[in-house]
Short mmCIF file of C-alpha atoms in Angstrom, two decimals:
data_model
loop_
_atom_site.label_atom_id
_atom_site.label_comp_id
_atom_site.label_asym_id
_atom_site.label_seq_id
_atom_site.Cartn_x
_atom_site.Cartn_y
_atom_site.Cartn_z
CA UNK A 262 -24.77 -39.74 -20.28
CA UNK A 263 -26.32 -38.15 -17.52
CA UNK A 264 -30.16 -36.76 -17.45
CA UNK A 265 -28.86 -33.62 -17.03
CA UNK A 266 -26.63 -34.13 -20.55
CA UNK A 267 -27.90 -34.64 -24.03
CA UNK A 268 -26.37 -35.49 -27.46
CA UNK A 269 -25.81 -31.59 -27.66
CA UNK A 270 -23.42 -31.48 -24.02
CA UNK A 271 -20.02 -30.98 -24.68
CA UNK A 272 -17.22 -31.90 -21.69
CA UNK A 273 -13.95 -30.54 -21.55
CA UNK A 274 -11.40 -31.91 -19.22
CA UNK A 275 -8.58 -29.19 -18.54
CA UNK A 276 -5.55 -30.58 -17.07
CA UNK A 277 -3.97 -27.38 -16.08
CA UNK A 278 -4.97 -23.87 -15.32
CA UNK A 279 -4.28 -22.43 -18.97
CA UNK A 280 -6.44 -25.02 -20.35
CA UNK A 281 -9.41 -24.41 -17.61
CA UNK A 282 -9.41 -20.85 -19.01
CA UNK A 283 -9.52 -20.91 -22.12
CA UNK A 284 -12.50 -23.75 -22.32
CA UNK A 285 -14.43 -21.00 -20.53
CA UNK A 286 -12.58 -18.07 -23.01
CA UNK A 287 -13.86 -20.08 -26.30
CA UNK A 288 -17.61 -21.16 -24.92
CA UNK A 289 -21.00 -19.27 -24.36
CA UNK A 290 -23.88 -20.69 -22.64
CA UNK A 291 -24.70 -22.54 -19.52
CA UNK A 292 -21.54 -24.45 -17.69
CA UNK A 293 -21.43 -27.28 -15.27
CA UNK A 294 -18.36 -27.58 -13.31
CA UNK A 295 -18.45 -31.55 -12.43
CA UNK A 296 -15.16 -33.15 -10.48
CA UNK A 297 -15.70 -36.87 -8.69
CA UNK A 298 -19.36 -36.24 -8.65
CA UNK A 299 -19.87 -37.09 -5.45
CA UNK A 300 -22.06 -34.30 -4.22
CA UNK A 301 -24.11 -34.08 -7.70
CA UNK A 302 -27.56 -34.55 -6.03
CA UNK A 303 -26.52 -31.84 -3.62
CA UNK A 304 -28.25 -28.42 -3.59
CA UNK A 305 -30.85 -27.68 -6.39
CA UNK A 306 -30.52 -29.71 -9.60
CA UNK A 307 -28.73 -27.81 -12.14
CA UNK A 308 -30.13 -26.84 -15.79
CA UNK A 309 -29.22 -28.40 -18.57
CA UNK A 310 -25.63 -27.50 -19.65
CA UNK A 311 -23.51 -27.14 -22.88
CA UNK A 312 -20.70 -27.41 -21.57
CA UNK A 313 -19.24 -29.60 -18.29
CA UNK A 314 -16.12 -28.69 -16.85
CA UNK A 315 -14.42 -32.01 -15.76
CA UNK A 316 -12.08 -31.48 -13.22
CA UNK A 317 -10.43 -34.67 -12.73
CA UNK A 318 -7.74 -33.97 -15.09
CA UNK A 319 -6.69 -31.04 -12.80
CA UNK A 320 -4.86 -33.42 -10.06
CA UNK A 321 -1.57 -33.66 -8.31
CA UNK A 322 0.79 -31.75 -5.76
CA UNK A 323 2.06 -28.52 -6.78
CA UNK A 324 4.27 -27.55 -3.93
CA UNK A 325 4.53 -28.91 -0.82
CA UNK A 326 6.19 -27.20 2.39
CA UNK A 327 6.35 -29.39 5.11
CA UNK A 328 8.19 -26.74 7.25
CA UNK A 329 5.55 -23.97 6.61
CA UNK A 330 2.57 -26.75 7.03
CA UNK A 331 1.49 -25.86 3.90
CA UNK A 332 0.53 -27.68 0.22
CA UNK A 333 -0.49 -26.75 -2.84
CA UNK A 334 -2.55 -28.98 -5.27
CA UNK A 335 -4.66 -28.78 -8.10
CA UNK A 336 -8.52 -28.67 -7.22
CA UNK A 337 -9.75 -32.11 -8.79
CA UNK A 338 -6.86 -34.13 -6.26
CA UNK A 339 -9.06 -36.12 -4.07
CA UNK A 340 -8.19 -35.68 -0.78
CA UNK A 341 -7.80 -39.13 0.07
CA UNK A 342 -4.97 -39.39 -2.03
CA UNK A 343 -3.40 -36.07 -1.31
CA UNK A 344 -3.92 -37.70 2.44
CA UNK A 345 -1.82 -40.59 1.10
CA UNK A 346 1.31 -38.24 -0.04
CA UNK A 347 1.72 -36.32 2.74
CA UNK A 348 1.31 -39.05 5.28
CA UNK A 349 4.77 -39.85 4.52
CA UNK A 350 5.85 -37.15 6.00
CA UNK A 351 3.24 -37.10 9.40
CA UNK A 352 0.93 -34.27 8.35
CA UNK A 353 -2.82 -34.21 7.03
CA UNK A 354 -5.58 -31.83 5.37
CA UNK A 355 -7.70 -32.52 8.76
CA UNK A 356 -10.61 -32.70 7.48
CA UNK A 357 -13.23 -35.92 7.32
CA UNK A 358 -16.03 -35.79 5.25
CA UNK A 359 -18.18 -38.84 4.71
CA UNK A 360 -17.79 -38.47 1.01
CA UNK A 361 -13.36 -38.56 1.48
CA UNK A 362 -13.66 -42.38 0.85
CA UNK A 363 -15.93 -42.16 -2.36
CA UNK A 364 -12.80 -39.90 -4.03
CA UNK A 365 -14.18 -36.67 -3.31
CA UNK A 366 -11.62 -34.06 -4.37
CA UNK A 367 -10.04 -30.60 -2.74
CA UNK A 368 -12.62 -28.34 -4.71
CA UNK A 369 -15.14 -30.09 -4.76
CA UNK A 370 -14.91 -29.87 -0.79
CA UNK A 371 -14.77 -26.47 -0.88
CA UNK A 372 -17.77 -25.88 -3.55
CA UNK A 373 -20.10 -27.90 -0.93
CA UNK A 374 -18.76 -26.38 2.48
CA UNK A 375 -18.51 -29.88 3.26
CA UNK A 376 -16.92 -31.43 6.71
CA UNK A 377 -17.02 -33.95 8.84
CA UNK A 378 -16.45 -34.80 12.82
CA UNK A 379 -12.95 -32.89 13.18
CA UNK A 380 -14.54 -29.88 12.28
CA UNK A 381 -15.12 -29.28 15.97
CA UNK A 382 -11.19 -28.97 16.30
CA UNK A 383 -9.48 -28.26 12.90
CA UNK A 384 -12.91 -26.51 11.45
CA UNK A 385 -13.89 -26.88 7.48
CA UNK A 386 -12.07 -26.03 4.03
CA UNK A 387 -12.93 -22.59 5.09
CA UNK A 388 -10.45 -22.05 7.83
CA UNK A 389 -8.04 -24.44 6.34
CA UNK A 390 -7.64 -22.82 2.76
CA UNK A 391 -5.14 -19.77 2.78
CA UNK A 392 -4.59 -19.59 -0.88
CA UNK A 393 -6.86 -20.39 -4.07
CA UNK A 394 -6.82 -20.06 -7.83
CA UNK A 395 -10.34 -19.58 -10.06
CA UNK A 396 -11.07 -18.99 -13.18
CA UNK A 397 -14.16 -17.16 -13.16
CA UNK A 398 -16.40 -17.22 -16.19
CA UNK A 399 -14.92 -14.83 -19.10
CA UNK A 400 -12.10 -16.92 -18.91
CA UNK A 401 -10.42 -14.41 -16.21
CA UNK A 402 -7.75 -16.19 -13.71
CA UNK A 403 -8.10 -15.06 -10.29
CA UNK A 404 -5.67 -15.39 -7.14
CA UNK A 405 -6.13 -14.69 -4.06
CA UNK A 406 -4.09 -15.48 -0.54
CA UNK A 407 -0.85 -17.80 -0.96
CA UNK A 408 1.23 -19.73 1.07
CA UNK A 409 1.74 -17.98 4.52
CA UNK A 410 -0.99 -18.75 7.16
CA UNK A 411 -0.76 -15.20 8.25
CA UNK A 412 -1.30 -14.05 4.73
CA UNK A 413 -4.29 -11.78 4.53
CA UNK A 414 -3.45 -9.61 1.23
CA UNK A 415 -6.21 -9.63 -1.56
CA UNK A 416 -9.69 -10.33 -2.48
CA UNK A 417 -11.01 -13.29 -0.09
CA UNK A 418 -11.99 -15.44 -3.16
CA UNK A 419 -12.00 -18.59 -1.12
CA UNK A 420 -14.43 -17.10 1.68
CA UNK A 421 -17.06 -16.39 -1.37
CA UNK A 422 -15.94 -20.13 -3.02
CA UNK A 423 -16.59 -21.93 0.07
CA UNK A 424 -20.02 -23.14 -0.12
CA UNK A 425 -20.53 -21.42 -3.80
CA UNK A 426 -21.91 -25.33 -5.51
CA UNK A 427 -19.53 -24.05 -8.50
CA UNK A 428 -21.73 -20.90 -9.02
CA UNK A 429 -18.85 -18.31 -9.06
CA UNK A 430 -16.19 -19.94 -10.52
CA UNK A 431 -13.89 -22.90 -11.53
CA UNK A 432 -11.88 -23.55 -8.53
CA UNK A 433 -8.79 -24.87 -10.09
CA UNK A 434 -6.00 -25.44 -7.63
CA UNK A 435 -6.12 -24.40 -3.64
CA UNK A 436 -3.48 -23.55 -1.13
CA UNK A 437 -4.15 -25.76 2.06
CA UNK A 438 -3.10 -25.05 5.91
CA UNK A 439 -1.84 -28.96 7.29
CA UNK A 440 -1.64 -30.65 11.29
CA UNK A 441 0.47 -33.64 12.01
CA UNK A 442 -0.51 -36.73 12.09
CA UNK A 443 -1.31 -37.64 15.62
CA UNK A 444 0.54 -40.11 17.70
CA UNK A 445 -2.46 -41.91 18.76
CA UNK A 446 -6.23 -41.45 18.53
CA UNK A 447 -8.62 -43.31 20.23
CA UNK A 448 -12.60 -43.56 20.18
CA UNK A 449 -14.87 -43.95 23.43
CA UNK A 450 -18.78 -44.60 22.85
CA UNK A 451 -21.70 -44.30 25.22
CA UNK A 452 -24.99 -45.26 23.98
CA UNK A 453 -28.56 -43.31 25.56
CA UNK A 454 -29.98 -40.08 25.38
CA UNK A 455 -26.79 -37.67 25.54
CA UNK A 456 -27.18 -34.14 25.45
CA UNK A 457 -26.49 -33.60 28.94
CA UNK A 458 -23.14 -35.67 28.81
CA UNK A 459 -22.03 -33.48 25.75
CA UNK A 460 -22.49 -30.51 27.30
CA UNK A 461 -20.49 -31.95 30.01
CA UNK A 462 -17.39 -33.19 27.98
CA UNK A 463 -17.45 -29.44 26.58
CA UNK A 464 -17.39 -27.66 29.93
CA UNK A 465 -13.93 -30.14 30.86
CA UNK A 466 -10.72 -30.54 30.16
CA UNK A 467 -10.91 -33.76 27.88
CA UNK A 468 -11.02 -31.49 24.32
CA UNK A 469 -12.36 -33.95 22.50
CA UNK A 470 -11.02 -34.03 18.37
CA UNK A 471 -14.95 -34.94 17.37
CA UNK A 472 -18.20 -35.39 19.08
CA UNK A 473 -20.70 -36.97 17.35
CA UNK A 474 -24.07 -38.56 17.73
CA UNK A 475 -24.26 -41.57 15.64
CA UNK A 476 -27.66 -43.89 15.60
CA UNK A 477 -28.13 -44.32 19.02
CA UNK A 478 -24.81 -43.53 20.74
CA UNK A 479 -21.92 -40.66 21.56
CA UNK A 480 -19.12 -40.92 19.65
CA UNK A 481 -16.13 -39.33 21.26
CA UNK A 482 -12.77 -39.53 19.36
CA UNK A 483 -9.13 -38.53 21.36
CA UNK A 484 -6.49 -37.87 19.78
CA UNK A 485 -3.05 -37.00 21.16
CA UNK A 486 0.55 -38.88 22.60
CA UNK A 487 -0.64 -42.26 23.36
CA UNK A 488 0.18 -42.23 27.17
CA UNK A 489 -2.09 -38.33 27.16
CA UNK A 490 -4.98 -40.63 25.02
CA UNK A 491 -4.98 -42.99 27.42
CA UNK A 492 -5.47 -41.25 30.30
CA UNK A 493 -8.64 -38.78 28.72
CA UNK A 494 -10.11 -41.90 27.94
CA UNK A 495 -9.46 -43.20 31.59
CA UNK A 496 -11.03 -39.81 32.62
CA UNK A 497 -13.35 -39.27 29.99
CA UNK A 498 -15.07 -42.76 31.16
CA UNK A 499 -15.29 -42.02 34.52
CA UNK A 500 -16.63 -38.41 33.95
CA UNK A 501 -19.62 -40.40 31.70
CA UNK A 502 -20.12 -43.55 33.79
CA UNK A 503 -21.80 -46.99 33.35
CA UNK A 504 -21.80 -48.04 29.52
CA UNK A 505 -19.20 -45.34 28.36
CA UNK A 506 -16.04 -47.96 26.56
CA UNK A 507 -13.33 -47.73 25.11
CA UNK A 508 -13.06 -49.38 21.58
CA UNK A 509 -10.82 -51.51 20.16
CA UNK A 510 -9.05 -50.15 16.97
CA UNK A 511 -11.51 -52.26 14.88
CA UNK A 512 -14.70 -51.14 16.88
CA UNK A 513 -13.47 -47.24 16.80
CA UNK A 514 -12.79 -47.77 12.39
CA UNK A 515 -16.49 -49.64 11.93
CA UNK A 516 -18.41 -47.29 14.07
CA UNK A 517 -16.86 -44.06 11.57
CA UNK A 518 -17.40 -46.15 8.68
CA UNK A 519 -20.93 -46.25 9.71
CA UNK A 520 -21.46 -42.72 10.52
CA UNK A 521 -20.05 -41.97 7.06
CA UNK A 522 -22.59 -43.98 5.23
CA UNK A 523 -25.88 -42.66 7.36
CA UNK A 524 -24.03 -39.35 6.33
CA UNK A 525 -23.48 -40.38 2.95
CA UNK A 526 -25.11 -43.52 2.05
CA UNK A 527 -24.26 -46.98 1.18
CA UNK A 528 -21.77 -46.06 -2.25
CA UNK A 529 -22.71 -42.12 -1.79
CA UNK A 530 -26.31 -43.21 -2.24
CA UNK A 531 -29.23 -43.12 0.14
CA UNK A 532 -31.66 -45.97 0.71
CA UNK A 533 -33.94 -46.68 -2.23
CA UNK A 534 -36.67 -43.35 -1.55
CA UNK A 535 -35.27 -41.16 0.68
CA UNK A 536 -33.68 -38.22 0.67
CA UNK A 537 -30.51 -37.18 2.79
CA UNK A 538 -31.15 -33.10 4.55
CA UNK A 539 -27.99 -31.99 6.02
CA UNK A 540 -29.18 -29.25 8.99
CA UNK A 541 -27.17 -26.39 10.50
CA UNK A 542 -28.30 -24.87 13.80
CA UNK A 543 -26.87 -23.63 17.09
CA UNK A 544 -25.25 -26.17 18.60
CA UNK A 545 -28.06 -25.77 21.69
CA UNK A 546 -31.06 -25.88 19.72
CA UNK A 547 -29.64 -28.94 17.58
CA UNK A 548 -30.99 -32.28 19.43
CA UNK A 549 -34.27 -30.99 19.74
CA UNK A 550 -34.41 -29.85 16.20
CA UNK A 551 -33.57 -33.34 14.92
CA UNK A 552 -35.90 -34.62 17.20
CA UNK A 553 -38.80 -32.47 16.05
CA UNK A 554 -37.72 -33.78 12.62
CA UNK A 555 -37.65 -36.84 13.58
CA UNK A 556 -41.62 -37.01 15.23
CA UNK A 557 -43.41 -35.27 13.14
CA UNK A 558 -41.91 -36.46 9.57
CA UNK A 559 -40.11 -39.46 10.54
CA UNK A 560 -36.70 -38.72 9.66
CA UNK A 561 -34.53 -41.73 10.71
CA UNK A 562 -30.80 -42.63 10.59
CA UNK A 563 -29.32 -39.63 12.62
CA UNK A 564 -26.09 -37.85 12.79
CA UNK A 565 -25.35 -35.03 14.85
CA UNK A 566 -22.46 -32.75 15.36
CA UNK A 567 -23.63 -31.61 18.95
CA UNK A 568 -20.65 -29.24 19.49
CA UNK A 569 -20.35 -28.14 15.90
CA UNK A 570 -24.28 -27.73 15.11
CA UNK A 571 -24.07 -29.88 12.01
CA UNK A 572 -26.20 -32.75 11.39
CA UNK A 573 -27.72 -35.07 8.96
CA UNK A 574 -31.15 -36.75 8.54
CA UNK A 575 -32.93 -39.35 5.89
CA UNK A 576 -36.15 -38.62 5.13
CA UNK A 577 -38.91 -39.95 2.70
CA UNK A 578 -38.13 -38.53 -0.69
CA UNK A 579 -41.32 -36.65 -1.81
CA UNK A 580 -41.27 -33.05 -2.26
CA UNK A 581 -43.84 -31.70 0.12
CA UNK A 582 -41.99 -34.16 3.39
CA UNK A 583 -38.85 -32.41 2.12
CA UNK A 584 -40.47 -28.92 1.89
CA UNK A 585 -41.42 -29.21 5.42
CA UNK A 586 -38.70 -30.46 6.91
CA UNK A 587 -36.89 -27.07 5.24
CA UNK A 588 -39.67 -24.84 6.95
CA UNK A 589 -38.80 -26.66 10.46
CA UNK A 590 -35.49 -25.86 10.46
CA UNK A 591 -36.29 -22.62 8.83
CA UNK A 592 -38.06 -21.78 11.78
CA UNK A 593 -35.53 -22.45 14.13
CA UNK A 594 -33.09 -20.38 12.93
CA UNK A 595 -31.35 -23.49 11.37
CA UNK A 596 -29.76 -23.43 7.51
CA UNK A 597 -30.78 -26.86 5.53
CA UNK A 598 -29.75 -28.00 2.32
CA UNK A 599 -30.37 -30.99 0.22
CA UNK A 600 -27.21 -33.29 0.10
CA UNK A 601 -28.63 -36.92 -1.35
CA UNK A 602 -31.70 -37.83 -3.04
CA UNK A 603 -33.31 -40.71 -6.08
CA UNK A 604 -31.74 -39.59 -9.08
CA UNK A 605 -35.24 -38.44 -10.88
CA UNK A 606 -36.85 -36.77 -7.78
CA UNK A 607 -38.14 -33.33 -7.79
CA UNK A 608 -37.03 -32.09 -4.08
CA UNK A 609 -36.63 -28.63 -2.88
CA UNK A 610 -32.37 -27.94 -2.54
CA UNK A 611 -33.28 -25.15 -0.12
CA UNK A 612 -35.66 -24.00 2.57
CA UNK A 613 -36.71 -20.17 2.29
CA UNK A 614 -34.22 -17.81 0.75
CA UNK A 615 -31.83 -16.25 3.93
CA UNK A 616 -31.96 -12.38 4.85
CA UNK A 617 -28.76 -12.26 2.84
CA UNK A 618 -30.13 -13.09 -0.79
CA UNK A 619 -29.75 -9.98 -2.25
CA UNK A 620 -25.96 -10.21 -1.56
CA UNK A 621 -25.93 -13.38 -2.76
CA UNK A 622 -26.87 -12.05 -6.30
CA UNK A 623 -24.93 -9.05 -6.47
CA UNK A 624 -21.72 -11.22 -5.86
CA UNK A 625 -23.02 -13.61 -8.34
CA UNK A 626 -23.77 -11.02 -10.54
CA UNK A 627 -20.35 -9.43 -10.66
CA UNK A 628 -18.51 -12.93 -10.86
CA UNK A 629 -20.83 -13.94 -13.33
CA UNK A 630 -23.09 -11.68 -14.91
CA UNK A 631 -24.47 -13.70 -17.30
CA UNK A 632 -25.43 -16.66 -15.05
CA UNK A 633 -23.37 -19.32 -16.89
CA UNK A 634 -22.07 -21.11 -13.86
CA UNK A 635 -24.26 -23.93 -12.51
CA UNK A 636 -27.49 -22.24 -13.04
CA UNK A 637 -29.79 -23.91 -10.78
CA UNK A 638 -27.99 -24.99 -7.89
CA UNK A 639 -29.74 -21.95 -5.91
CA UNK A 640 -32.98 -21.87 -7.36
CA UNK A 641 -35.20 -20.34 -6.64
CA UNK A 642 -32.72 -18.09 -4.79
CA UNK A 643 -30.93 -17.26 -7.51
#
């Protein structure tokens, strides 16, 4: 049992959409909508429950459409495996969050606005969603979208999910947009200081799939035919000169694994006192943020999505190094949210509340007037 549980917690574990409504029809009181739990320490801590809402049961392919590029699963599938099926047929949710290899599933990747390094090409859950099912907290099932890319008819329910920490609704199964698999991909890294050279690779031809910072070196991943791979990395390592290389296919697969785990930590946990801050920013202002976070509260272990404005940083875990850091990035212009910390810690989730608050509630209010959802995972928001 969990500390957020106690002998009084009930879980229910729907494995369809009829049963996800009417656990929500049949309860009152607070809810907790819990899949892999791999993002449980993200955002603010959540009250107490009565009820949890286990997901996991709601797994598998609904439909897939390989001509249309589309799928349709239930929202507790983790994407690794739904990466699995439709491998076997050369297409992919694009996506590559840290968390994919822990089991994290479709909705819960939604819930967190979560992403990873080919968001700079293929973008997040938001632009790759075009059709979602909920169940919002009277028990109500809600559609919206469906299975045409072009499809814009309806309510924009997975716009207001994306990012929503399971405060609006139980996302219970998703429409998703796929890519093929590509023929080749290939990773180049150049170790230094690299702003500059980012900016450069930008400005060219080379479209880069992801372009990361990772520890203390640019990350560059191709991807492509393998004769066109080939020859961006021929150009791409001339265009950055001395110690740009090419890696072998074992270099290019240890140096992701190891941006997944400063990302997420060793088994989706962060080194014993620290806490993980995941920072949003414009993509220009991002080094030196990271940098400023970096001198004056010594946040260590680095990621950073220099095209996409995403990165991550460790810091110490107590509440008033975490507070800051939120005012830093705060003050920037940068969003921040908590996404890893000790399992007992007090931390802030969130800096200072956005201009945008007060929409934040009505929506919540008319989704969920009574505030069962995951009461807490805003505070003090909401």
């Amino acid at each position: 049992m969990s500390s957020l549980q106690d002998s009084s917690t009930r879980t229910v574990r729907p494995a369809d959409l009829a049963e996800a409504a009417a656990a929500l029809t049949d309860t009152a009181g607070r809810v907790l909508v819990s899949g892999a739990g791999t993002a449980a320490d993200w955002a603010g801590r959540p009250d107490a429950p009565e009820l949890v809402l286990d997901t996991t049961a709601l797994t598998g392919v609904r439909a897939h459409n390989p001509g249309d590029m589309t799928v349709e699963v239930r929202a507790g599938m983790p994407l690794r495996e739904l990466n699995g099926v439709l491998a076997e047929h050369g297409q992919r949710v694009a996506l590559d969050p840290a968390r994919v290899a822990l089991g994290a599933t479709a909705g819960g990747l939604i819930a967190t606005a979560d992403a990873g390094p080919l968001a700079l090409t293929y973008g997040s859950m938001r632009d790759l969603v075009i059709g979602m099912t909920v169940v919002l907290a009277d028990g109500t099932v809600a559609r919206s979208g469906g299975h045409v890319i072009k499809n814009v008819a309806g309510y924009d329910l997975a716009k207001l999910a994306h990012g929503c920490h399971g405060t609006l609704g139980l996302i219970a199964e998703v429409v998703l947009r796929l890519h093929p698999l590509p023929a080749a991909n290939l990773t180049v890294r150049l170790p230094g200081s690299l702003a500059e050279a980012a900016a450069e690779i930008l400005s060219g031809p080379l479209e880069p799939a992801a372009l990361e910072w990772c520890g203390d070196a640019l990350l560059v991943r191709l991807e492509g035919g393998a004769a066109a791979v080939d020859a961006r990395a021929d150009r791409l390592i001339t265009l950055l000169g001395l110690g740009a290389v090419r890696l072998t296919s074992a270099e290019e697969a240890a140096v992701w694994d190891e941006h997944a785990v400063l990302v997420a930590g060793a088994e989706g946990r962060p080194p014993e006192g620290t806490a993980v801050l995941r920072v949003g920013a414009r993509p220009s202002r991002l080094a030196g943020l990271l940098g400023e976070l970096s001198t004056e509260l010594g946040a260590s272990r680095v990621t950073a999505g220099l095209a996409t404005g995403i990165g991550t940083v460790t810091l110490p875990a107590d509440p008033e190094t975490v507070s800051w850091a939120h005012q830093i990035v705060h003050r920037a212009g940068g969003t921040s949210t908590l996404r890893a910390r000790p399992v007992d810690a007090a931390l802030p989730g969130w800096g200072p509340a956005p201009a945008a608050v007060g929409l934040l509630r009505a929506v919540r209010n008319e989704l969920d007037p009574g505030g069962r959802l995951g009461a807490g995972r805003f505070a003090p928001w909401m």
